[in-house]
Coordinates of C-alpha atoms in Angstrom, one line a residue:
Chain A
M233 CA -53.4 -21.3 -2.1
K234 CA -53.0 -20.1 -5.6
K235 CA -53.3 -16.5 -4.5
I236 CA -50.6 -17.0 -1.8
G237 CA -48.3 -18.6 -4.5
L238 CA -48.9 -15.7 -6.8
A239 CA -48.2 -13.2 -4.1
L240 CA -44.9 -14.9 -3.2
L241 CA -43.9 -14.9 -6.9
F242 CA -44.8 -11.2 -7.1
F243 CA -42.4 -10.4 -4.2
L244 CA -39.7 -12.8 -5.6
F245 CA -39.5 -11.1 -9.0
M246 CA -40.3 -7.6 -8.1
S247 CA -37.2 -5.4 -7.5
P248 CA -37.0 -4.3 -3.8
I249 CA -35.8 -0.9 -5.0
V250 CA -38.3 1.7 -6.0
Y251 CA -36.7 4.5 -8.0
A252 CA -37.5 8.1 -7.2
E253 CA -39.2 10.3 -9.8
F254 CA -37.1 13.4 -9.4
D255 CA -35.0 13.7 -12.6
I256 CA -31.5 14.6 -11.4
Q257 CA -29.9 15.0 -14.8
E258 CA -32.7 17.3 -15.9
A259 CA -32.2 19.4 -12.7
I260 CA -28.4 19.5 -13.4
D261 CA -29.0 20.6 -17.0
A262 CA -31.5 23.2 -16.1
A263 CA -29.5 24.7 -13.2
S264 CA -27.6 28.0 -13.5
P265 CA -23.9 27.8 -12.6
G266 CA -23.3 28.1 -8.8
E267 CA -26.8 26.9 -8.0
V268 CA -27.6 24.4 -5.2
I269 CA -29.6 21.4 -6.2
H270 CA -31.5 19.7 -3.3
I271 CA -32.1 16.1 -4.1
P272 CA -35.1 14.5 -2.4
A273 CA -34.5 11.2 -0.6
G274 CA -34.9 8.2 -2.8
H275 CA -33.1 5.7 -5.1
Y276 CA -31.9 7.1 -8.4
Q277 CA -30.7 4.9 -11.2
G278 CA -28.5 6.4 -13.9
N279 CA -25.1 7.8 -14.9
F280 CA -25.2 11.5 -14.0
V281 CA -22.9 14.0 -15.5
V282 CA -22.0 17.4 -14.1
T283 CA -20.1 19.9 -16.3
K284 CA -20.8 23.3 -14.6
P285 CA -20.2 24.7 -11.1
L286 CA -22.9 23.3 -8.9
T287 CA -23.7 22.0 -5.4
L288 CA -25.5 18.6 -5.2
L289 CA -27.0 18.2 -1.7
G290 CA -28.8 15.0 -1.0
E291 CA -31.5 14.6 1.7
E292 CA -31.1 11.8 4.2
G293 CA -31.6 8.5 2.2
T294 CA -30.5 9.7 -1.2
E295 CA -28.8 6.9 -3.3
F296 CA -27.3 6.9 -6.8
I297 CA -27.2 3.5 -8.4
S298 CA -25.1 3.2 -11.5
K299 CA -27.1 1.9 -14.5
N300 CA -24.3 0.0 -16.3
N301 CA -20.5 -0.2 -16.1
D302 CA -20.2 3.6 -16.4
P303 CA -19.7 5.7 -13.3
A304 CA -22.7 6.7 -11.2
L305 CA -21.5 10.3 -11.2
R306 CA -19.1 12.0 -13.6
I307 CA -17.7 15.5 -13.1
E308 CA -15.8 17.0 -16.1
N309 CA -14.2 20.2 -17.3
T310 CA -15.6 22.5 -14.7
A311 CA -14.8 24.3 -11.4
T312 CA -16.3 24.7 -7.9
I313 CA -18.3 21.6 -7.4
S314 CA -19.6 20.3 -4.1
I315 CA -21.3 17.0 -3.6
S316 CA -22.6 15.8 -0.2
N317 CA -25.0 13.5 1.6
V318 CA -25.4 10.8 -1.0
E319 CA -24.9 7.0 -1.2
L320 CA -23.5 5.5 -4.3
S321 CA -23.3 2.0 -5.6
G322 CA -22.5 0.3 -8.9
K323 CA -20.4 -2.2 -10.7
S324 CA -17.6 0.1 -11.8
K325 CA -16.4 3.5 -10.5
A326 CA -18.8 5.4 -8.3
I327 CA -17.4 9.0 -8.8
V328 CA -15.0 10.1 -11.6
A329 CA -13.8 13.7 -11.8
S330 CA -11.6 14.9 -14.7
N331 CA -10.2 18.4 -15.3
V332 CA -11.9 19.9 -12.3
D333 CA -10.6 23.0 -10.4
G334 CA -12.2 23.0 -6.9
L335 CA -14.1 19.9 -5.8
E336 CA -15.4 19.0 -2.4
L337 CA -16.8 15.6 -1.7
S338 CA -18.2 15.0 1.8
N339 CA -20.6 12.8 3.7
I340 CA -20.7 10.2 0.9
Y341 CA -21.1 6.5 1.4
I342 CA -19.9 4.2 -1.4
K343 CA -20.6 0.5 -1.3
D344 CA -19.8 -2.4 -3.6
A345 CA -18.3 -0.3 -6.3
Y346 CA -15.1 -1.4 -8.0
T347 CA -13.5 1.9 -7.4
G348 CA -14.8 4.6 -5.0
V349 CA -13.5 7.9 -6.1
H350 CA -11.3 8.4 -9.2
I351 CA -9.9 11.8 -9.8
Q352 CA -7.5 12.8 -12.7
R353 CA -5.9 16.0 -14.0
S354 CA -7.6 18.1 -11.4
K355 CA -6.6 20.6 -8.6
N356 CA -7.9 22.0 -5.3
I357 CA -9.6 18.8 -4.2
H358 CA -11.0 18.3 -0.7
I359 CA -12.4 14.8 0.1
H360 CA -13.6 14.4 3.7
D361 CA -16.0 12.3 5.8
I362 CA -16.6 9.7 3.1
Q363 CA -16.9 6.0 3.6
V364 CA -15.9 3.4 1.0
T365 CA -16.7 -0.2 1.6
G366 CA -15.6 -2.8 -0.9
S367 CA -17.2 -6.1 -1.6
E368 CA -16.0 -9.4 -0.1
G369 CA -13.1 -11.1 -1.9
H370 CA -9.5 -10.8 -2.7
Y371 CA -8.0 -7.3 -3.1
A372 CA -6.6 -8.2 -6.6
E373 CA -10.2 -8.2 -7.8
K374 CA -11.0 -4.7 -6.6
G375 CA -10.1 -1.1 -7.4
N376 CA -9.0 1.6 -5.0
G377 CA -11.0 3.5 -2.4
I378 CA -9.9 6.9 -3.4
A379 CA -7.5 7.2 -6.4
I380 CA -5.9 10.5 -7.5
Y381 CA -3.9 10.8 -10.8
K382 CA -1.9 13.7 -12.2
S383 CA -3.4 16.3 -9.9
E384 CA -2.3 18.9 -7.4
D385 CA -3.3 20.5 -4.1
I386 CA -5.3 17.7 -2.6
L387 CA -6.6 17.3 1.0
I388 CA -8.0 13.9 2.0
E389 CA -9.2 13.7 5.6
N390 CA -11.5 11.9 8.0
N391 CA -12.4 9.1 5.6
L392 CA -13.1 5.4 6.4
I393 CA -12.1 2.9 3.8
E394 CA -12.3 -0.9 4.1
Q395 CA -11.9 -3.9 1.9
M396 CA -10.4 -2.2 -1.2
Q397 CA -7.3 -2.8 -3.3
D398 CA -5.5 0.3 -2.1
G399 CA -7.4 2.5 0.3
I400 CA -5.9 5.8 -1.0
Y401 CA -3.9 5.6 -4.2
V402 CA -1.9 8.7 -5.3
E403 CA 0.0 8.9 -8.6
E404 CA 1.9 11.9 -10.1
V405 CA 0.4 14.3 -7.6
N406 CA 2.0 17.5 -6.3
S407 CA 1.2 18.7 -2.8
I408 CA -1.1 16.4 -1.0
V409 CA -2.2 16.0 2.7
V410 CA -3.7 12.8 3.9
Q411 CA -4.9 13.0 7.5
H412 CA -7.1 11.4 10.1
N413 CA -8.2 8.5 7.8
N414 CA -8.9 4.9 8.8
V415 CA -8.1 2.2 6.3
T416 CA -8.5 -1.5 7.0
Q417 CA -8.4 -4.9 5.2
S418 CA -7.0 -3.6 2.0
R419 CA -3.7 -4.2 0.1
Y420 CA -2.0 -0.8 0.9
A421 CA -3.7 1.6 3.1
T422 CA -2.1 4.5 1.3
H423 CA 0.0 4.1 -1.8
F424 CA 2.1 7.1 -3.0
M425 CA 3.7 6.9 -6.5
Y426 CA 5.7 9.6 -8.2
T427 CA 4.5 12.2 -5.7
R428 CA 6.1 15.4 -4.5
D429 CA 5.5 17.3 -1.3
A430 CA 3.2 14.7 0.4
K431 CA 2.2 14.8 4.1
A432 CA 0.3 12.1 6.1
F433 CA -0.7 12.8 9.7
F434 CA -2.8 11.0 12.3
N435 CA -4.0 8.2 10.1
N436 CA -4.9 4.8 11.6
Y437 CA -4.1 1.9 9.3
L438 CA -5.0 -1.6 10.6
S439 CA -4.7 -5.1 9.1
N440 CA -3.9 -4.3 5.5
V441 CA -1.0 -6.0 3.7
T442 CA 1.0 -2.8 4.1
G443 CA 0.2 0.5 5.8
F444 CA 2.1 3.1 3.8
M445 CA 3.6 2.1 0.4
V446 CA 5.7 5.0 -0.8
M447 CA 7.4 4.7 -4.2
M448 CA 9.5 7.0 -6.4
T449 CA 8.5 9.9 -4.2
T450 CA 10.4 13.0 -3.3
G451 CA 9.8 15.0 -0.1
I452 CA 7.3 13.2 2.2
L453 CA 6.3 13.6 5.9
L454 CA 4.8 10.7 7.8
E455 CA 3.9 11.9 11.3
N456 CA 1.7 10.7 14.2
N457 CA 0.3 7.8 12.2
T458 CA -0.5 4.4 13.7
V459 CA 0.2 1.4 11.5
E460 CA -0.7 -1.9 13.1
N461 CA -1.1 -5.6 12.4
H462 CA 0.4 -5.8 8.9
S463 CA 1.6 -9.3 9.7
D464 CA 1.2 -11.2 6.4
Y465 CA 4.1 -12.9 4.7
N466 CA 4.7 -9.7 2.8
G467 CA 3.4 -7.3 5.4
Y468 CA 5.0 -4.0 6.2
G469 CA 3.9 -1.2 8.4
M470 CA 5.7 1.3 6.1
L471 CA 7.7 0.5 2.9
L472 CA 9.7 3.2 1.1
Y473 CA 11.0 2.3 -2.3
D474 CA 13.2 4.8 -4.2
V475 CA 12.3 7.7 -2.0
Q476 CA 14.4 10.8 -1.4
R477 CA 14.0 13.1 1.5
A478 CA 11.5 11.6 3.9
S479 CA 10.8 12.4 7.5
I480 CA 9.1 9.6 9.6
A481 CA 8.4 10.9 13.1
K482 CA 6.2 10.2 16.1
N483 CA 4.4 7.2 14.6
I484 CA 3.3 4.1 16.4
I485 CA 4.4 1.1 14.3
K486 CA 3.1 -2.0 16.0
N487 CA 2.6 -5.8 15.3
N488 CA 3.9 -5.8 11.8
R489 CA 6.0 -8.4 10.0
T490 CA 8.4 -5.6 9.2
G491 CA 7.7 -2.2 10.8
L492 CA 9.6 0.0 8.5
A493 CA 11.4 -1.1 5.3
L494 CA 13.6 1.2 3.3
Q495 CA 14.8 0.2 -0.2
K496 CA 17.0 2.2 -2.6
S497 CA 16.3 5.4 -0.7
S498 CA 18.3 8.3 0.7
M499 CA 18.0 11.2 3.1
I500 CA 15.5 9.5 5.4
Q501 CA 15.1 10.7 9.0
I502 CA 13.4 8.2 11.4
D503 CA 12.8 10.1 14.6
T504 CA 10.8 9.6 17.8
N505 CA 8.8 6.7 16.6
N506 CA 7.5 3.8 18.7
F507 CA 8.3 0.4 17.3
Q508 CA 6.4 -2.2 19.2
M509 CA 6.2 -6.0 18.8
N510 CA 7.2 -6.1 15.2
Q511 CA 9.0 -9.2 13.8
T512 CA 11.7 -6.8 12.4
A513 CA 11.4 -3.2 13.4
V514 CA 13.5 -1.5 10.7
E515 CA 15.0 -3.0 7.6
G516 CA 17.2 -1.3 5.0
T517 CA 18.4 -2.4 1.6
K518 CA 20.5 -0.1 -0.7
V519 CA 20.0 2.7 1.7
S520 CA 22.4 5.6 1.6
N521 CA 24.3 6.2 4.8
N522 CA 22.7 9.6 5.3
T523 CA 19.7 7.8 6.7
K524 CA 19.4 8.0 10.4
A525 CA 17.1 6.5 13.1
S526 CA 17.3 8.6 16.2
N527 CA 15.4 8.9 19.5
N528 CA 13.1 6.0 18.6
S529 CA 11.8 3.5 21.1
F530 CA 12.2 -0.2 20.3
T531 CA 10.1 -2.5 22.5
G532 CA 9.2 -6.1 22.1
N533 CA 10.5 -6.5 18.6
I534 CA 12.2 -9.8 17.6
L535 CA 14.9 -8.2 15.5
T536 CA 15.5 -4.5 16.0
A537 CA 17.3 -3.7 12.7
R538 CA 18.7 -5.5 9.7
S539 CA 20.3 -4.3 6.5
D540 CA 22.5 -5.3 3.6
Q541 CA 26.2 -4.4 3.5
L542 CA 25.8 -0.7 4.4
G543 CA 22.7 0.0 6.3
F544 CA 21.8 3.2 8.2
Q545 CA 22.8 5.0 11.4
L546 CA 21.3 4.3 14.8
Q547 CA 21.6 7.1 17.4
S548 CA 20.2 7.6 20.9
N549 CA 17.3 5.1 20.6
Y550 CA 15.8 3.2 23.5
Y551 CA 16.1 -0.6 23.2
D552 CA 14.3 -2.9 25.6
D553 CA 16.9 -5.6 25.1
Y554 CA 19.9 -3.4 25.9
T555 CA 21.9 -4.9 28.8
G556 CA 24.5 -2.2 29.4
I557 CA 24.8 0.2 32.3
D558 CA 25.1 3.9 32.8
I559 CA 27.9 4.7 35.2
E560 CA 28.2 8.3 34.1
G561 CA 24.5 8.8 34.9
N562 CA 23.8 10.8 31.8
G563 CA 20.9 8.7 30.7
Y564 CA 22.8 6.9 27.9
G565 CA 24.4 3.4 28.1
D566 CA 28.2 3.3 28.4
V567 CA 28.5 0.2 26.1
P568 CA 27.3 0.4 22.4
Y569 CA 24.1 -1.3 21.4
V570 CA 24.6 -3.7 18.5
A571 CA 21.6 -4.3 16.3
M572 CA 23.7 -5.9 13.6
S573 CA 23.0 -9.6 13.2
S574 CA 24.2 -12.2 10.7
F575 CA 20.8 -13.8 10.7
G576 CA 19.1 -10.4 9.9
Q577 CA 21.3 -10.0 6.9
W578 CA 20.4 -13.4 5.6
M579 CA 16.8 -12.6 6.1
V580 CA 17.1 -9.6 3.9
R581 CA 18.2 -11.8 1.1
Q582 CA 15.9 -14.7 1.8
P583 CA 12.6 -13.5 3.4
V584 CA 11.5 -17.1 3.9
Y585 CA 14.1 -17.4 6.7
Q586 CA 11.6 -15.3 8.8
Y587 CA 10.1 -18.6 10.0
F588 CA 13.3 -19.4 11.9
V589 CA 13.2 -16.1 13.8
A590 CA 13.4 -16.7 17.6
S591 CA 14.5 -20.3 17.1
P592 CA 17.2 -21.3 19.7
S593 CA 20.1 -21.3 17.2
V594 CA 19.1 -17.9 15.9
V595 CA 18.9 -16.5 19.4
L596 CA 22.4 -17.9 20.1
L597 CA 23.8 -16.5 16.9
T598 CA 22.3 -13.1 17.6
T599 CA 23.8 -13.1 21.1
L600 CA 27.2 -13.9 19.7
D601 CA 26.9 -11.2 17.1
Q602 CA 26.1 -8.7 19.8
Q603 CA 29.3 -9.7 21.7
I604 CA 31.5 -9.8 18.6
N605 CA 30.4 -6.5 17.0
K606 CA 30.6 -4.2 20.0
T607 CA 33.7 -2.6 18.5
E608 CA 32.0 -2.1 15.2
S609 CA 31.9 1.6 14.4
R610 CA 30.0 1.8 11.2
V611 CA 26.4 0.8 10.9
L612 CA 23.6 -0.7 13.0
V613 CA 25.5 0.1 16.2
D614 CA 24.2 2.7 18.5
H615 CA 27.0 4.3 20.5
T616 CA 24.6 6.3 22.6
P617 CA 21.7 4.0 23.5
R618 CA 19.1 5.7 25.7
L619 CA 18.4 3.9 28.9
V620 CA 14.9 5.3 29.7
T621 CA 12.0 5.5 27.3
E622 CA 10.3 8.8 27.2
H623 CA 6.8 8.3 28.6
E624 CA 4.4 11.1 28.8
I625 CA 4.0 12.1 32.4
E626 CA 0.4 12.6 33.3
N627 CA -0.1 15.4 35.8
N628 CA -2.5 14.8 38.7
K629 CA -5.9 15.9 37.6
L630 CA -8.7 16.9 39.9
N631 CA -12.1 15.5 39.1
V632 CA -14.5 18.2 40.4
I633 CA -17.6 16.1 40.6
Q634 CA -15.9 13.2 42.4
T635 CA -14.3 15.6 44.9
L636 CA -17.6 17.4 45.7
A637 CA -19.4 14.1 46.1
G638 CA -16.6 12.9 48.4
L639 CA -16.7 16.1 50.5
L640 CA -20.5 15.9 50.7
L641 CA -20.2 12.3 51.9
L642 CA -17.6 13.2 54.5
V643 CA -19.5 16.1 55.9
G644 CA -22.7 14.1 56.0
S645 CA -21.0 11.3 57.8
L646 CA -19.5 13.7 60.3
W647 CA -22.9 15.3 60.9
L648 CA -24.6 12.0 61.4
W649 CA -21.8 10.9 63.8
K650 CA -22.0 14.1 65.8
R651 CA -25.8 13.9 66.0
G652 CA -25.5 10.3 67.2
I653 CA -23.1 11.4 70.0
T654 CA -25.1 14.4 71.2
K655 CA -28.3 12.2 71.4
Chain B
M193 CA 18.9 -60.1 -23.3
K194 CA 18.6 -58.6 -19.8
K195 CA 21.9 -56.9 -20.3
W196 CA 20.8 -55.3 -23.6
V197 CA 17.6 -54.0 -22.0
M198 CA 19.6 -52.5 -19.2
M199 CA 22.0 -50.9 -21.7
I200 CA 19.2 -49.3 -23.7
L201 CA 17.5 -48.0 -20.6
L202 CA 20.8 -46.5 -19.4
C203 CA 21.4 -44.8 -22.7
C204 CA 17.9 -43.4 -22.7
G205 CA 18.5 -42.1 -19.2
V206 CA 21.8 -40.4 -20.3
L207 CA 20.3 -39.0 -23.4
W208 CA 17.3 -37.6 -21.4
G209 CA 19.7 -36.1 -18.9
C210 CA 21.6 -34.4 -21.7
S211 CA 18.6 -33.0 -23.5
E212 CA 17.8 -29.3 -23.2
K213 CA 15.9 -28.4 -20.1
T214 CA 12.6 -26.6 -20.7
Y215 CA 11.3 -23.9 -18.5
E216 CA 7.5 -23.4 -18.2
P217 CA 5.9 -20.2 -16.8
R218 CA 4.1 -20.6 -13.6
E219 CA 0.9 -19.0 -12.5
I220 CA 0.9 -15.8 -10.3
V221 CA -0.3 -16.2 -6.7
S222 CA -1.5 -12.7 -5.6
E223 CA -1.4 -13.7 -1.9
T224 CA 2.3 -14.3 -1.8
D225 CA 4.0 -13.1 -5.1
V226 CA 5.7 -9.7 -4.9
C227 CA 7.9 -8.0 -7.4
K228 CA 11.6 -9.0 -6.9
I229 CA 12.7 -5.4 -7.5
C230 CA 10.1 -3.0 -6.1
N231 CA 8.2 -5.3 -3.7
M232 CA 4.7 -4.6 -4.9
S233 CA 2.1 -7.3 -4.7
I234 CA 1.2 -8.6 -8.1
V235 CA -2.4 -7.7 -8.6
H236 CA -2.4 -6.5 -12.2
N237 CA -1.6 -9.8 -13.9
A238 CA -1.9 -8.4 -17.4
Y239 CA 1.5 -6.7 -16.9
A240 CA 3.3 -9.3 -14.9
G241 CA 6.6 -10.9 -15.8
Q242 CA 8.7 -13.8 -14.6
I243 CA 12.1 -15.3 -14.9
A244 CA 12.7 -19.1 -14.6
L245 CA 16.2 -19.5 -13.3
K246 CA 18.4 -22.5 -14.3
N247 CA 18.4 -23.6 -10.7
G248 CA 14.6 -24.0 -10.7
D249 CA 13.7 -20.8 -8.9
Y250 CA 11.3 -18.2 -10.2
E251 CA 11.6 -14.5 -9.9
I252 CA 8.4 -12.6 -10.3
F253 CA 8.0 -8.9 -11.5
D254 CA 5.0 -6.6 -11.7
D255 CA 6.2 -4.6 -14.7
I256 CA 8.6 -5.2 -17.7
G257 CA 10.7 -2.3 -16.3
C258 CA 11.4 -4.2 -13.1
L259 CA 12.2 -7.4 -15.0
M260 CA 14.7 -5.5 -17.1
E261 CA 16.3 -4.0 -14.0
Y262 CA 16.9 -7.5 -12.7
I263 CA 18.5 -8.6 -16.0
V264 CA 20.7 -5.5 -16.2
S265 CA 21.8 -5.9 -12.6
N266 CA 22.3 -9.7 -12.5
G267 CA 23.1 -10.6 -16.1
D268 CA 21.4 -13.4 -18.1
E269 CA 23.7 -16.3 -17.5
E270 CA 21.5 -17.9 -14.9
I271 CA 18.3 -17.3 -16.8
G272 CA 16.5 -20.4 -18.2
A273 CA 13.6 -18.5 -19.6
A274 CA 11.9 -15.2 -19.2
Y275 CA 8.2 -14.5 -19.8
I276 CA 6.0 -11.4 -19.9
K277 CA 2.2 -11.2 -20.2
D278 CA 0.9 -10.3 -23.7
A279 CA -1.1 -7.1 -23.0
S280 CA -3.9 -8.0 -25.4
K281 CA -4.3 -11.7 -24.8
N282 CA -3.2 -12.1 -21.2
E283 CA -0.9 -15.0 -22.1
W284 CA 2.7 -15.6 -21.3
I285 CA 5.1 -14.8 -24.1
D286 CA 8.9 -15.0 -24.4
V287 CA 10.5 -11.7 -23.2
F288 CA 13.4 -12.0 -25.7
E289 CA 11.0 -12.5 -28.7
A290 CA 8.3 -10.2 -27.8
V291 CA 7.5 -6.9 -29.5
Y292 CA 7.1 -3.9 -27.2
V293 CA 5.2 -0.6 -27.5
Y294 CA 6.0 2.5 -25.5
N295 CA 3.7 5.4 -24.9
K296 CA 4.0 7.6 -21.8
E297 CA 0.2 7.6 -21.5
Y298 CA -0.1 3.8 -21.3
W299 CA -0.7 2.8 -17.7
T300 CA 1.4 0.0 -16.2
P301 CA 1.9 -0.9 -12.5
M302 CA 5.1 1.1 -12.3
N303 CA 3.9 3.7 -14.9
Y304 CA 6.8 2.9 -17.3
G305 CA 4.4 2.9 -20.2
V306 CA 5.8 -0.2 -22.0
V307 CA 3.6 -3.1 -22.9
A308 CA 4.4 -6.4 -24.7
F309 CA 2.8 -8.3 -27.6
D310 CA 3.6 -11.6 -29.4
T311 CA 3.5 -10.1 -32.9
K312 CA 4.1 -6.7 -34.5
Q313 CA 0.6 -6.8 -35.9
A314 CA -0.9 -7.2 -32.4
A315 CA 1.2 -4.2 -31.3
Q316 CA 0.0 -2.1 -34.1
E317 CA -3.6 -3.0 -33.4
W318 CA -3.1 -1.9 -29.8
M319 CA -1.6 1.4 -30.9
T320 CA -4.6 2.0 -33.2
Q321 CA -7.0 1.4 -30.3
E322 CA -5.1 3.0 -27.3
G323 CA -3.1 5.7 -29.0
E324 CA 0.1 5.9 -31.0
G325 CA 3.2 4.6 -29.4
K326 CA 6.8 3.7 -30.3
L327 CA 7.7 0.1 -31.3
L328 CA 10.6 -1.4 -29.4
H329 CA 12.4 -4.7 -29.4
Y330 CA 14.1 -6.6 -26.6
K331 CA 17.5 -5.1 -27.3
D332 CA 16.0 -1.6 -27.0
L333 CA 14.9 -2.3 -23.5
H334 CA 18.5 -2.4 -22.2
N335 CA 19.1 1.3 -22.8
F336 CA 15.5 2.4 -22.2
N337 CA 15.1 5.2 -19.7
W338 CA 12.9 3.5 -17.2
G339 CA 10.9 5.9 -15.1
I340 CA 8.1 8.4 -15.5
H341 CA 8.3 10.6 -18.6
E342 CA 7.0 14.1 -18.7

């Protein structure tokens, strides 16, 4: 009995992690610039520092565990670094890179760290195929998945980030492409601040507080992204604050409290997007009148558009609640579509009014607005509403295997039938 | 006797009603509080600010720059009190009495680089620790060039 008890105590107090014997720091220090270091599988505890051009390549099952509050891996004042096939964990930041020209991070899994990747004052960065998973808890108590500060020429693609404060945080960066990333359950999926020449394509952002938060940024392209289920009290699919020159095109913006919000912004083109089932599809405050939403499709939204005094232009969009007809047969309604609503304007000033959306009195008020404002010629009135939404027409496709199997079955049946007759 | 008691109670009520109203800072709720100006969720409480309006409402801000933008746009007639977090102690202090330090390298949620302290000594200690900055007072914030500085 005593032996069993001692054995149990042994397993209780023994760390389940057995650290590998290969000395990574020693290998880094001994390596010549440009060398490839193959790291054998195992758990390595420490705070490793790279200050020369190297490739660190982990075998399957290589894990770096930060020893204290310092980063597990620090890369400083160097060029041409490549890190791949490692897992990292620790209390603070997993990877920190400063003053690096040419860094590739790939196939990296980061778990339970406060911040996944932190890069500052660097250029020519490529981060791809990494996964960052934050710990349980409120986003206010966590850092960002990938954070880039004061850097240029960045490509972030094919990453999976979940449960962080901001999935991808970008501050004072020139020239960045963010594409094919998945971010879920974070505060902002991607947060651009003071950025120039930014592009975001084909990202899937689901169930964060806000999908894209773009602030004080000049020149940004948001195309072919899906932003879905940002439905909290302060939830937005996309929010642009103090942004100049933005193109928002071909995105699916679905099931959000507000699909797209524009504040203090100018020269924004909103084109060919699909706004589906948002509480409010597009909202504008202090937006210059050179902002235009055209050729978009609005389906199943409670409020199509709302704004403060001025607003933005609507042109040739499809609205599922449009009730006009097309006598001319040109594909556009003959009566203007009125998105302007008194209730919408109140809701801009007092967001808490959102809880009265779709109440009978609000529906009545909105209907009255639509009748009264038909002659309005300035804003939130579309004079050329499209009557048919543009669906992709799928051509008939021939499935070769199914066709051959069908033919074989037909010929076989005919042969059997004929054989039965002749007998 | 009853009349006298009633009179005293009435006077007390009138005096209490005429006394100066006090405005206490409220705690930040990260789930629902967003900056009144820029709409960011308040997650970096150490830089947060708030204005208690005379009508009992509160406006919350993520950065002293946003709080000042609100005051400049709306004036200060309706403001009962305004508070900002002391950067070194994480406690609410009076916006109008605070001492400020600007350094473009200081990080703040909007990257304006201005942090607040309750005393000049605390501000100087911060500058010694974090890097030299420029001392500012509340009146300097009205003309401050809010934004990122090269």
